[in-house]
mmCIF file of C-alpha atoms and ligand atoms in Angstrom:
data_model
loop_
_atom_site.group_PDB
_atom_site.id
_atom_site.type_symbol
_atom_site.label_atom_id
_atom_site.label_comp_id
_atom_site.label_asym_id
_atom_site.label_seq_id
_atom_site.Cartn_x
_atom_site.Cartn_y
_atom_site.Cartn_z
ATOM 1 C CA MET A 142 105.467 90.722 103.644
ATOM 2 C CA ARG A 143 103.636 89.373 100.607
ATOM 3 C CA ILE A 144 104.587 85.802 101.302
ATOM 4 C CA ILE A 145 103.589 85.779 104.956
ATOM 5 C CA HIS A 146 100.277 87.463 104.183
ATOM 6 C CA GLY A 147 99.330 85.055 101.418
ATOM 7 C CA GLN A 148 99.630 87.494 98.501
ATOM 8 C CA GLU A 149 100.990 85.076 95.893
ATOM 9 C CA PHE A 150 103.238 86.151 93.020
ATOM 10 C CA ASP A 151 101.582 85.845 89.613
ATOM 11 C CA ASP A 152 103.194 84.101 86.624
ATOM 12 C CA ASP A 153 104.577 87.314 85.143
ATOM 13 C CA GLN A 154 106.233 88.252 88.405
ATOM 14 C CA VAL A 155 107.745 84.793 88.820
ATOM 15 C CA ARG A 156 109.115 84.993 85.266
ATOM 16 C CA GLU A 157 110.592 88.386 86.030
ATOM 17 C CA TYR A 158 112.301 87.015 89.145
ATOM 18 C CA ARG A 159 113.694 84.156 87.083
ATOM 19 C CA THR A 160 115.436 86.656 84.813
ATOM 20 C CA VAL A 161 116.676 88.598 87.836
ATOM 21 C CA ILE A 162 118.141 85.389 89.291
ATOM 22 C CA TYR A 163 119.831 84.438 85.992
ATOM 23 C CA ASN A 164 121.357 87.908 85.847
ATOM 24 C CA ASN A 165 122.440 87.730 89.506
ATOM 25 C CA ILE A 166 124.271 84.480 88.787
ATOM 26 C CA LEU A 167 125.978 85.487 85.557
ATOM 27 C CA LYS A 168 126.953 88.951 86.748
ATOM 28 C CA GLY A 169 128.143 87.517 90.066
ATOM 29 C CA MET A 170 130.343 84.963 88.322
ATOM 30 C CA ARG A 171 131.717 87.727 86.089
ATOM 31 C CA VAL A 172 132.753 89.621 89.201
ATOM 32 C CA LEU A 173 134.522 86.524 90.555
ATOM 33 C CA ILE A 174 136.299 85.903 87.268
ATOM 34 C CA ASP A 175 137.482 89.496 87.195
ATOM 35 C CA ALA A 176 138.542 89.431 90.855
ATOM 36 C CA ARG A 177 140.499 86.173 90.443
ATOM 37 C CA GLN A 178 142.518 87.790 87.713
ATOM 38 C CA LYS A 179 143.068 91.129 89.439
ATOM 39 C CA LEU A 180 144.070 89.421 92.693
ATOM 40 C CA ASN A 181 146.510 87.201 90.773
ATOM 41 C CA ILE A 182 144.934 83.961 91.999
ATOM 42 C CA PRO A 183 145.922 81.005 89.780
ATOM 43 C CA TRP A 184 143.380 78.664 88.207
ATOM 44 C CA GLU A 185 143.284 75.158 89.611
ATOM 45 C CA ASP A 186 142.318 73.904 86.168
ATOM 46 C CA GLU A 187 143.722 76.042 83.328
ATOM 47 C CA SER A 188 140.989 74.867 80.976
ATOM 48 C CA CYS A 189 138.595 77.123 82.954
ATOM 49 C CA VAL A 190 139.920 80.012 80.849
ATOM 50 C CA LYS A 191 137.535 79.049 78.056
ATOM 51 C CA ASP A 192 134.541 78.890 80.408
ATOM 52 C CA ALA A 193 135.561 82.172 81.989
ATOM 53 C CA THR A 194 135.576 83.843 78.568
ATOM 54 C CA THR A 195 132.111 82.497 77.776
ATOM 55 C CA VAL A 196 130.644 83.824 81.038
ATOM 56 C CA PHE A 197 132.610 87.047 80.925
ATOM 57 C CA ASP A 198 131.123 87.923 77.548
ATOM 58 C CA PHE A 199 127.660 88.069 79.127
ATOM 59 C CA SER A 200 126.769 91.719 79.599
ATOM 60 C CA GLY A 201 123.379 91.607 81.349
ATOM 61 C CA SER A 202 120.020 91.066 79.708
ATOM 62 C CA THR A 203 116.379 91.535 80.627
ATOM 63 C CA LYS A 204 115.434 88.936 78.016
ATOM 64 C CA LEU A 205 117.436 86.018 79.352
ATOM 65 C CA ASP A 206 115.221 82.933 79.094
ATOM 66 C CA GLN A 207 115.739 79.342 80.244
ATOM 67 C CA SER A 208 117.389 78.065 77.096
ATOM 68 C CA MET A 209 119.795 81.008 76.883
ATOM 69 C CA PHE A 210 120.751 80.550 80.530
ATOM 70 C CA CYS A 211 121.188 76.791 80.134
ATOM 71 C CA ASP A 212 123.972 77.441 77.622
ATOM 72 C CA TYR A 213 126.065 78.859 80.465
ATOM 73 C CA VAL A 214 125.330 76.197 83.054
ATOM 74 C CA ASP A 215 128.205 73.764 82.340
ATOM 75 C CA SER A 216 130.698 76.624 82.476
ATOM 76 C CA LEU A 217 129.173 77.981 85.674
ATOM 77 C CA LYS A 218 129.377 74.573 87.341
ATOM 78 C CA LYS A 219 132.984 74.072 86.328
ATOM 79 C CA LEU A 220 134.038 77.559 87.429
ATOM 80 C CA TRP A 221 132.285 77.270 90.792
ATOM 81 C CA LYS A 222 134.262 74.072 91.468
ATOM 82 C CA ASP A 223 137.616 75.660 90.670
ATOM 83 C CA SER A 224 139.757 76.620 93.665
ATOM 84 C CA GLY A 225 140.804 79.833 91.862
ATOM 85 C CA ILE A 226 137.205 81.072 91.866
ATOM 86 C CA ARG A 227 136.678 79.779 95.428
ATOM 87 C CA THR A 228 139.726 81.657 96.700
ATOM 88 C CA ALA A 229 138.460 84.838 95.031
ATOM 89 C CA PHE A 230 135.056 84.196 96.650
ATOM 90 C CA ASP A 231 136.689 83.882 100.090
ATOM 91 C CA ARG A 232 138.232 87.325 99.546
ATOM 92 C CA ARG A 233 134.917 88.896 98.530
ATOM 93 C CA ARG A 234 135.051 91.664 101.116
ATOM 94 C CA GLU A 235 137.810 93.206 98.963
ATOM 95 C CA PHE A 236 135.378 93.753 96.078
ATOM 96 C CA GLN A 237 131.609 94.001 95.531
ATOM 97 C CA LEU A 238 129.683 90.747 95.416
ATOM 98 C CA GLY A 239 126.015 90.067 96.193
ATOM 99 C CA ASP A 240 125.194 88.018 99.282
ATOM 100 C CA SER A 241 123.080 85.452 97.441
ATOM 101 C CA LEU A 242 125.534 84.258 94.790
ATOM 102 C CA LYS A 243 126.705 81.308 96.874
ATOM 103 C CA TYR A 244 123.125 80.140 97.432
ATOM 104 C CA PHE A 245 122.329 80.306 93.715
ATOM 105 C CA LEU A 246 125.533 78.590 92.613
ATOM 106 C CA ASP A 247 125.133 75.885 95.246
ATOM 107 C CA ASN A 248 121.673 75.302 93.721
ATOM 108 C CA ILE A 249 122.779 75.483 90.085
ATOM 109 C CA GLY A 250 121.738 71.862 89.481
ATOM 110 C CA ARG A 251 118.110 72.830 90.122
ATOM 111 C CA ILE A 252 118.247 76.376 88.715
ATOM 112 C CA GLY A 253 120.154 75.346 85.590
ATOM 113 C CA THR A 254 117.412 73.190 84.092
ATOM 114 C CA ILE A 255 115.126 74.141 81.232
ATOM 115 C CA SER A 256 111.976 73.770 83.354
ATOM 116 C CA TYR A 257 113.211 75.943 86.244
ATOM 117 C CA VAL A 258 110.610 77.978 88.119
ATOM 118 C CA PRO A 259 111.876 80.059 91.077
ATOM 119 C CA SER A 260 110.731 78.896 94.504
ATOM 120 C CA LYS A 261 109.618 81.389 97.153
ATOM 121 C CA GLN A 262 113.026 81.006 98.778
ATOM 122 C CA ASP A 263 114.758 81.785 95.455
ATOM 123 C CA ILE A 264 112.606 84.912 95.122
ATOM 124 C CA LEU A 265 113.580 86.019 98.630
ATOM 125 C CA LEU A 266 117.256 85.665 97.742
ATOM 126 C CA ALA A 267 117.037 87.431 94.387
ATOM 127 C CA ARG A 268 118.769 90.803 94.305
ATOM 128 C CA LYS A 269 117.115 93.683 92.528
ATOM 129 C CA ALA A 270 117.876 97.162 93.844
ATOM 130 C CA THR A 271 114.809 99.333 94.459
ATOM 131 C CA LYS A 272 114.793 102.330 92.144
ATOM 132 C CA GLY A 273 112.144 104.959 92.814
ATOM 133 C CA VAL A 274 109.327 104.718 95.338
ATOM 134 C CA ILE A 275 107.235 101.580 95.311
ATOM 135 C CA GLU A 276 103.900 101.229 97.078
ATOM 136 C CA HIS A 277 102.429 97.879 98.060
ATOM 137 C CA GLN A 278 99.090 97.547 99.737
ATOM 138 C CA ILE A 279 98.814 94.417 101.822
ATOM 139 C CA MET A 280 95.672 93.345 103.644
ATOM 140 C CA ILE A 281 96.512 92.104 107.099
ATOM 141 C CA LYS A 282 93.557 90.514 108.861
ATOM 142 C CA GLY A 283 91.222 92.751 106.863
ATOM 143 C CA VAL A 284 93.166 95.929 107.623
ATOM 144 C CA PRO A 285 94.883 97.587 104.647
ATOM 145 C CA PHE A 286 98.537 98.375 105.344
ATOM 146 C CA MET A 287 100.374 100.528 102.833
ATOM 147 C CA PHE A 288 104.059 99.672 102.575
ATOM 148 C CA ILE A 289 106.225 102.235 100.848
ATOM 149 C CA ASP A 290 109.557 100.827 99.746
ATOM 150 C CA VAL A 291 112.443 103.141 98.913
ATOM 151 C CA GLY A 292 115.935 102.358 97.668
ATOM 152 C CA GLY A 293 118.833 102.561 100.084
ATOM 153 C CA GLN A 294 121.608 103.334 97.637
ATOM 154 C CA ARG A 295 123.007 106.866 97.804
ATOM 155 C CA SER A 296 121.465 107.846 94.462
ATOM 156 C CA GLN A 297 118.023 106.867 95.783
ATOM 157 C CA ARG A 298 117.975 108.773 99.042
ATOM 158 C CA GLN A 299 116.898 112.154 97.676
ATOM 159 C CA LYS A 300 113.569 110.477 96.872
ATOM 160 C CA TRP A 301 112.832 109.630 100.483
ATOM 161 C CA PHE A 302 111.408 113.013 101.493
ATOM 162 C CA GLN A 303 108.503 112.610 99.035
ATOM 163 C CA CYS A 304 107.099 109.747 101.097
ATOM 164 C CA PHE A 305 107.516 110.967 104.626
ATOM 165 C CA GLU A 306 104.205 112.783 104.962
ATOM 166 C CA GLY A 307 101.364 111.010 106.720
ATOM 167 C CA ILE A 308 103.308 107.904 107.636
ATOM 168 C CA THR A 309 102.698 106.054 110.885
ATOM 169 C CA SER A 310 105.890 104.087 111.064
ATOM 170 C CA ILE A 311 109.378 103.753 109.615
ATOM 171 C CA LEU A 312 110.860 100.282 109.357
ATOM 172 C CA PHE A 313 114.592 100.928 109.108
ATOM 173 C CA LEU A 314 116.440 97.890 107.771
ATOM 174 C CA ALA A 315 120.179 97.806 108.282
ATOM 175 C CA SER A 316 122.482 94.960 107.427
ATOM 176 C CA ALA A 317 124.154 93.677 110.576
ATOM 177 C CA SER A 318 126.663 91.550 108.700
ATOM 178 C CA GLU A 319 128.553 94.163 106.710
ATOM 179 C CA PHE A 320 130.879 95.634 109.338
ATOM 180 C CA ASP A 321 133.934 94.551 107.315
ATOM 181 C CA GLN A 322 132.639 95.766 103.938
ATOM 182 C CA VAL A 323 132.731 99.067 102.081
ATOM 183 C CA LEU A 324 130.056 100.775 100.005
ATOM 184 C CA MET A 325 129.526 99.856 96.397
ATOM 185 C CA GLU A 326 128.937 103.552 95.679
ATOM 186 C CA ASP A 327 132.397 104.861 96.670
ATOM 187 C CA ARG A 328 134.345 101.688 97.495
ATOM 188 C CA LYS A 329 135.728 103.196 100.671
ATOM 189 C CA THR A 330 133.088 104.109 103.287
ATOM 190 C CA ASN A 331 132.400 101.353 105.798
ATOM 191 C CA ARG A 332 128.857 100.058 105.256
ATOM 192 C CA LEU A 333 127.977 99.916 108.941
ATOM 193 C CA VAL A 334 129.188 103.481 109.515
ATOM 194 C CA GLU A 335 127.047 104.640 106.582
ATOM 195 C CA SER A 336 123.976 102.858 107.996
ATOM 196 C CA CYS A 337 124.472 104.437 111.428
ATOM 197 C CA ASN A 338 124.821 107.875 109.864
ATOM 198 C CA ILE A 339 121.572 107.540 107.925
ATOM 199 C CA PHE A 340 119.828 106.175 111.000
ATOM 200 C CA GLU A 341 121.034 109.184 112.970
ATOM 201 C CA THR A 342 119.487 111.668 110.553
ATOM 202 C CA ILE A 343 116.168 109.805 110.527
ATOM 203 C CA ILE A 344 115.814 109.088 114.224
ATOM 204 C CA ASN A 345 116.651 112.652 115.291
ATOM 205 C CA ASN A 346 114.435 114.320 112.717
ATOM 206 C CA ARG A 347 111.813 116.371 114.566
ATOM 207 C CA SER A 348 109.140 115.718 111.957
ATOM 208 C CA PHE A 349 109.165 112.077 113.065
ATOM 209 C CA ALA A 350 108.475 112.831 116.725
ATOM 210 C CA SER A 351 105.156 110.980 116.532
ATOM 211 C CA VAL A 352 106.238 108.239 114.103
ATOM 212 C CA SER A 353 107.258 104.863 115.479
ATOM 213 C CA ILE A 354 110.697 104.077 114.140
ATOM 214 C CA ILE A 355 111.726 100.448 114.362
ATOM 215 C CA LEU A 356 115.281 99.324 113.694
ATOM 216 C CA PHE A 357 115.805 95.935 112.100
ATOM 217 C CA LEU A 358 119.320 94.582 112.390
ATOM 218 C CA ASN A 359 119.007 92.205 109.473
ATOM 219 C CA LYS A 360 121.038 89.383 107.893
ATOM 220 C CA MET A 361 121.484 87.558 111.201
ATOM 221 C CA ASP A 362 122.272 84.336 109.305
ATOM 222 C CA LEU A 363 125.214 86.042 107.612
ATOM 223 C CA LEU A 364 126.274 87.778 110.826
ATOM 224 C CA GLN A 365 126.505 84.423 112.559
ATOM 225 C CA GLU A 366 128.800 83.093 109.830
ATOM 226 C CA LYS A 367 130.850 86.274 109.819
ATOM 227 C CA VAL A 368 131.393 86.397 113.557
ATOM 228 C CA ALA A 369 132.862 82.899 113.408
ATOM 229 C CA ALA A 370 135.418 84.030 110.822
ATOM 230 C CA VAL A 371 136.090 87.764 111.214
ATOM 231 C CA ASN A 372 137.133 89.768 114.280
ATOM 232 C CA ILE A 373 134.912 92.853 114.458
ATOM 233 C CA SER A 374 137.421 94.750 116.613
ATOM 234 C CA GLN A 375 139.733 94.947 113.598
ATOM 235 C CA TYR A 376 137.127 97.224 112.028
ATOM 236 C CA PHE A 377 135.620 98.736 115.194
ATOM 237 C CA PRO A 378 138.400 99.029 117.799
ATOM 238 C CA GLU A 379 135.866 100.329 120.318
ATOM 239 C CA PHE A 380 134.344 96.818 120.471
ATOM 240 C CA LYS A 381 135.341 95.459 123.864
ATOM 241 C CA GLY A 382 133.516 92.124 124.055
ATOM 242 C CA ASP A 383 134.389 88.649 122.845
ATOM 243 C CA PRO A 384 134.579 88.932 119.038
ATOM 244 C CA SER A 385 133.546 85.306 118.570
ATOM 245 C CA SER A 386 130.399 85.765 120.676
ATOM 246 C CA LEU A 387 127.343 86.448 118.542
ATOM 247 C CA ASP A 388 125.537 87.932 121.541
ATOM 248 C CA ASP A 389 128.355 90.371 122.276
ATOM 249 C CA VAL A 390 128.463 91.484 118.647
ATOM 250 C CA LYS A 391 124.669 91.881 118.502
ATOM 251 C CA ARG A 392 124.709 94.000 121.653
ATOM 252 C CA PHE A 393 127.529 96.137 120.258
ATOM 253 C CA LEU A 394 125.716 96.721 116.962
ATOM 254 C CA CYS A 395 122.503 97.649 118.719
ATOM 255 C CA ASP A 396 124.331 100.104 121.025
ATOM 256 C CA LEU A 397 126.094 101.608 118.023
ATOM 257 C CA PHE A 398 122.755 102.603 116.491
ATOM 258 C CA ASP A 399 121.122 103.424 119.810
ATOM 259 C CA SER A 400 123.918 105.804 120.811
ATOM 260 C CA ARG A 401 123.033 108.043 117.857
ATOM 261 C CA ARG A 402 119.639 108.951 119.358
ATOM 262 C CA ARG A 403 119.470 112.355 120.996
ATOM 263 C CA GLU A 404 116.037 111.860 122.595
ATOM 264 C CA ARG A 405 116.817 109.406 125.396
ATOM 265 C CA GLY A 406 113.365 109.372 127.012
ATOM 266 C CA LYS A 407 112.060 106.250 125.260
ATOM 267 C CA PRO A 408 113.775 102.956 124.508
ATOM 268 C CA LEU A 409 114.723 102.119 120.927
ATOM 269 C CA PHE A 410 112.474 99.565 119.232
ATOM 270 C CA HIS A 411 114.691 97.030 117.525
ATOM 271 C CA HIS A 412 114.633 93.499 116.175
ATOM 272 C CA PHE A 413 117.316 91.091 115.007
ATOM 273 C CA THR A 414 116.015 89.609 111.768
ATOM 274 C CA THR A 415 116.734 87.285 108.872
ATOM 275 C CA ALA A 416 114.576 88.634 106.056
ATOM 276 C CA ILE A 417 114.937 85.497 103.937
ATOM 277 C CA ASP A 418 113.517 83.377 106.769
ATOM 278 C CA THR A 419 109.739 83.589 106.486
ATOM 279 C CA GLU A 420 109.122 82.050 109.916
ATOM 280 C CA ASN A 421 111.393 84.592 111.553
ATOM 281 C CA ILE A 422 109.657 87.491 109.804
ATOM 282 C CA LYS A 423 106.193 86.171 110.689
ATOM 283 C CA HIS A 424 107.157 86.200 114.318
ATOM 284 C CA VAL A 425 108.883 89.605 114.192
ATOM 285 C CA PHE A 426 106.071 91.239 112.268
ATOM 286 C CA GLN A 427 103.547 90.140 114.883
ATOM 287 C CA ASP A 428 105.512 92.213 117.378
ATOM 288 C CA VAL A 429 105.961 95.113 114.978
ATOM 289 C CA LYS A 430 102.227 95.264 114.355
ATOM 290 C CA ASP A 431 101.642 95.547 118.079
ATOM 291 C CA THR A 432 104.150 98.403 118.325
ATOM 292 C CA ILE A 433 102.656 100.262 115.362
ATOM 293 C CA LEU A 434 99.090 99.782 116.502
ATOM 294 C CA HIS A 435 99.850 100.634 120.101
ATOM 295 C CA ASP A 436 101.723 103.787 119.091
ATOM 296 C CA ASN A 437 99.047 104.893 116.695
ATOM 297 C CA LEU A 438 95.881 103.782 118.412
ATOM 298 C CA ARG A 439 95.113 107.258 119.653
ATOM 299 C CA THR A 440 95.547 108.767 116.179
ATOM 300 C CA LEU A 441 93.635 105.955 114.498
ATOM 301 C CA MET A 442 90.735 106.242 116.944
ATOM 302 C CA PHE A 443 90.219 109.891 116.118
ATOM 303 C CA GLN A 444 90.150 109.362 112.388
HETATM 304 N N1 GTP B 46 121.325 85.749 103.660
HETATM 305 C C1 GTP B 46 120.511 86.792 103.749
HETATM 306 N N2 GTP B 46 120.300 87.549 102.674
HETATM 307 C C2 GTP B 46 119.454 88.591 102.790
HETATM 308 C C3 GTP B 46 118.770 88.899 103.987
HETATM 309 N N3 GTP B 46 118.011 89.993 103.775
HETATM 310 C C4 GTP B 46 118.195 90.333 102.496
HETATM 311 N N4 GTP B 46 119.063 89.492 101.905
HETATM 312 C C5 GTP B 46 119.552 89.528 100.515
HETATM 313 O O1 GTP B 46 120.271 90.734 100.353
HETATM 314 C C6 GTP B 46 120.078 91.249 99.036
HETATM 315 C C7 GTP B 46 119.589 92.668 99.130
HETATM 316 O O2 GTP B 46 118.263 92.677 99.577
HETATM 317 P P1 GTP B 46 117.247 93.779 99.115
HETATM 318 O O3 GTP B 46 115.912 93.434 99.679
HETATM 319 O O4 GTP B 46 117.363 94.015 97.659
HETATM 320 O O5 GTP B 46 117.839 95.037 99.910
HETATM 321 P P2 GTP B 46 117.315 96.527 99.884
HETATM 322 O O6 GTP B 46 117.647 97.106 101.208
HETATM 323 O O7 GTP B 46 115.900 96.593 99.427
HETATM 324 O O8 GTP B 46 118.270 97.192 98.799
HETATM 325 P P3 GTP B 46 117.910 98.520 97.961
HETATM 326 O O9 GTP B 46 116.651 98.234 97.215
HETATM 327 O O10 GTP B 46 119.085 98.755 97.090
HETATM 328 O O11 GTP B 46 117.716 99.584 99.007
HETATM 329 C C8 GTP B 46 119.096 90.295 98.345
HETATM 330 O O12 GTP B 46 119.819 89.390 97.555
HETATM 331 C C9 GTP B 46 118.436 89.577 99.512
HETATM 332 O O13 GTP B 46 118.047 88.285 99.172
HETATM 333 C C10 GTP B 46 119.035 88.080 105.134
HETATM 334 O O14 GTP B 46 118.499 88.262 106.225
HETATM 335 N N5 GTP B 46 119.906 87.044 104.938
HETATM 336 MG MG1 MG B 47 114.943 97.349 97.906
#
């Protein structure tokens, strides 16, 4: 939202994202190192053991600067090339790994230099879980929009009720690509099932009768890759379409959420999105604005 509405990040924020990205990379590689061992996958090159120890000793830091990160770069490059780490990466649905690690490691040549400054794309791919309730005011064509961001993790959800009063719209983001993954929180609940359950409680809540709720089925880029490799009917036997057809899978996912609505009078507003693709979001948000404004025009006019 900030990027498409021209609200640039200041130097402090960019520096903070740089540290987040460094931590994403080192912690992500730690997870792969650990998984390789636990899954009994052999090293391609045994001398990686030394590099693995170096990276594994990293325990997370909010002070990580360029020179400290650069000390890890040779090891990171070597590990990312090793087929042992790659095989563990291919089995990532069996453990918990962030979606952006591949992007960052594929770009380690650029990120691993002393003069590295995160690009807008890097910032979009950085992973930092929202803790608490964060308000952002963004001016859109002279109209102030207040965005209230809440965390989606289980521990964060009890904070949601504080922000529900006086809202005009709920933008519900669900990952469309995680039908074969389980929650980080309990390591057993299917992520898509969890998303549908939360959606059900929100969409059927009577206090939101006059709030426009818009469902975003996000991570379309990752869904496209996943559909080519994984058969959704192994996880959702009720899927009856062609598992290699992106359109069939999209329709199934949309129906899965839609079927949870008890009030059948109105259609469900939904969009298929890729949040890291600014052009896509520009286009989608144009539509969303129309929905929000249309739905709230009456209320806004009487204010
Ligand atoms: N490839 C890809 N990655 C995405 C997309 N949307 C989000 N991500 C990445 O997914 C990760 C999680 O995104 P967040 O924005 O932190 O998700 P969130 O829903 O705010 O998570 P919480 O704050 O924990 O509720 C980040 O690394 C994002 O870059 C997408 O459409 N495609
Ligand atoms: Mg968040």
